[in-house]
Amino acid sequence: MRPFRSRLLKIAFWIDLALSVGAHLAQIPAARRVAAERGIGPGRAAAMTMLFGATWWKTLGEADR
């Protein structure tokens, strides 16, 4: 892999990274509440949210429906 050579692509990469990390961090409190209802520890909930975002904890209750 080669790093981006274009200044515009470098800027877009860092903006995307900052927004992605910020959005996932903002989801952690909600994810911890949902995970606690299912017996999942807060550390695991935070790690899974940073990796996958809301896609993992929003579906925790789907099997019950």
Short mmCIF file of C-alpha atoms in Angstrom, two decimals:
data_model
loop_
_atom_site.label_atom_id
_atom_site.label_comp_id
_atom_site.label_asym_id
_atom_site.label_seq_id
_atom_site.Cartn_x
_atom_site.Cartn_y
_atom_site.Cartn_z
CA MET A 1 0.00 0.00 0.00
CA ARG A 2 1.16 3.47 -0.79
CA PRO A 3 0.09 6.55 1.13
CA PHE A 4 -2.10 9.11 -0.56
CA ARG A 5 -0.06 11.45 -2.70
CA SER A 6 -2.79 14.04 -3.19
CA ARG A 7 -3.11 16.70 -0.52
CA LEU A 8 -6.90 16.68 -0.96
CA LEU A 9 -7.07 12.91 -0.35
CA LYS A 10 -4.90 13.24 2.75
CA ILE A 11 -7.22 15.93 4.14
CA ALA A 12 -10.31 13.84 3.30
CA PHE A 13 -8.76 10.82 5.03
CA TRP A 14 -8.09 12.70 8.26
CA ILE A 15 -11.54 14.31 8.27
CA ASP A 16 -13.16 10.91 7.75
CA LEU A 17 -11.05 9.37 10.52
CA ALA A 18 -11.93 12.14 12.98
CA LEU A 19 -15.65 11.95 12.21
CA SER A 20 -15.72 8.15 12.39
CA VAL A 21 -13.92 8.01 15.73
CA GLY A 22 -16.07 10.83 17.11
CA ALA A 23 -19.31 9.17 16.01
CA HIS A 24 -18.33 5.81 17.49
CA LEU A 25 -17.26 7.41 20.76
CA ALA A 26 -20.62 9.18 20.98
CA GLN A 27 -22.43 5.83 20.60
CA ILE A 28 -20.65 4.12 23.52
CA PRO A 29 -23.03 5.25 26.32
CA ALA A 30 -26.09 3.93 24.47
CA ALA A 31 -24.27 0.73 23.53
CA ARG A 32 -23.27 0.12 27.14
CA ARG A 33 -26.89 0.46 28.30
CA VAL A 34 -28.17 -1.97 25.67
CA ALA A 35 -25.30 -4.39 26.27
CA ALA A 36 -25.85 -4.33 30.05
CA GLU A 37 -29.45 -5.47 29.49
CA ARG A 38 -28.05 -8.49 27.63
CA GLY A 39 -25.29 -9.28 30.16
CA ILE A 40 -22.42 -7.95 28.05
CA GLY A 41 -19.65 -6.14 29.94
CA PRO A 42 -18.99 -2.42 29.46
CA GLY A 43 -15.45 -2.94 28.16
CA ARG A 44 -16.59 -5.38 25.49
CA ALA A 45 -19.46 -3.06 24.56
CA ALA A 46 -17.06 -0.13 24.13
CA ALA A 47 -14.59 -2.18 22.08
CA MET A 48 -17.28 -3.61 19.82
CA THR A 49 -18.78 -0.15 19.31
CA MET A 50 -15.42 1.31 18.32
CA LEU A 51 -14.93 -1.54 15.83
CA PHE A 52 -18.42 -1.87 14.37
CA GLY A 53 -20.39 1.17 15.53
CA ALA A 54 -24.11 0.84 16.10
CA THR A 55 -24.42 -2.11 13.72
CA TRP A 56 -23.64 -4.63 16.46
CA TRP A 57 -25.64 -3.29 19.40
CA LYS A 58 -28.71 -2.16 17.45
CA THR A 59 -29.29 -5.81 16.48
CA LEU A 60 -28.85 -7.36 19.95
CA GLY A 61 -32.60 -7.75 20.51
CA GLU A 62 -33.43 -8.91 16.97
CA ALA A 63 -33.42 -12.61 17.90
CA ASP A 64 -36.09 -11.96 20.56
CA ARG A 65 -38.56 -10.54 18.02
#
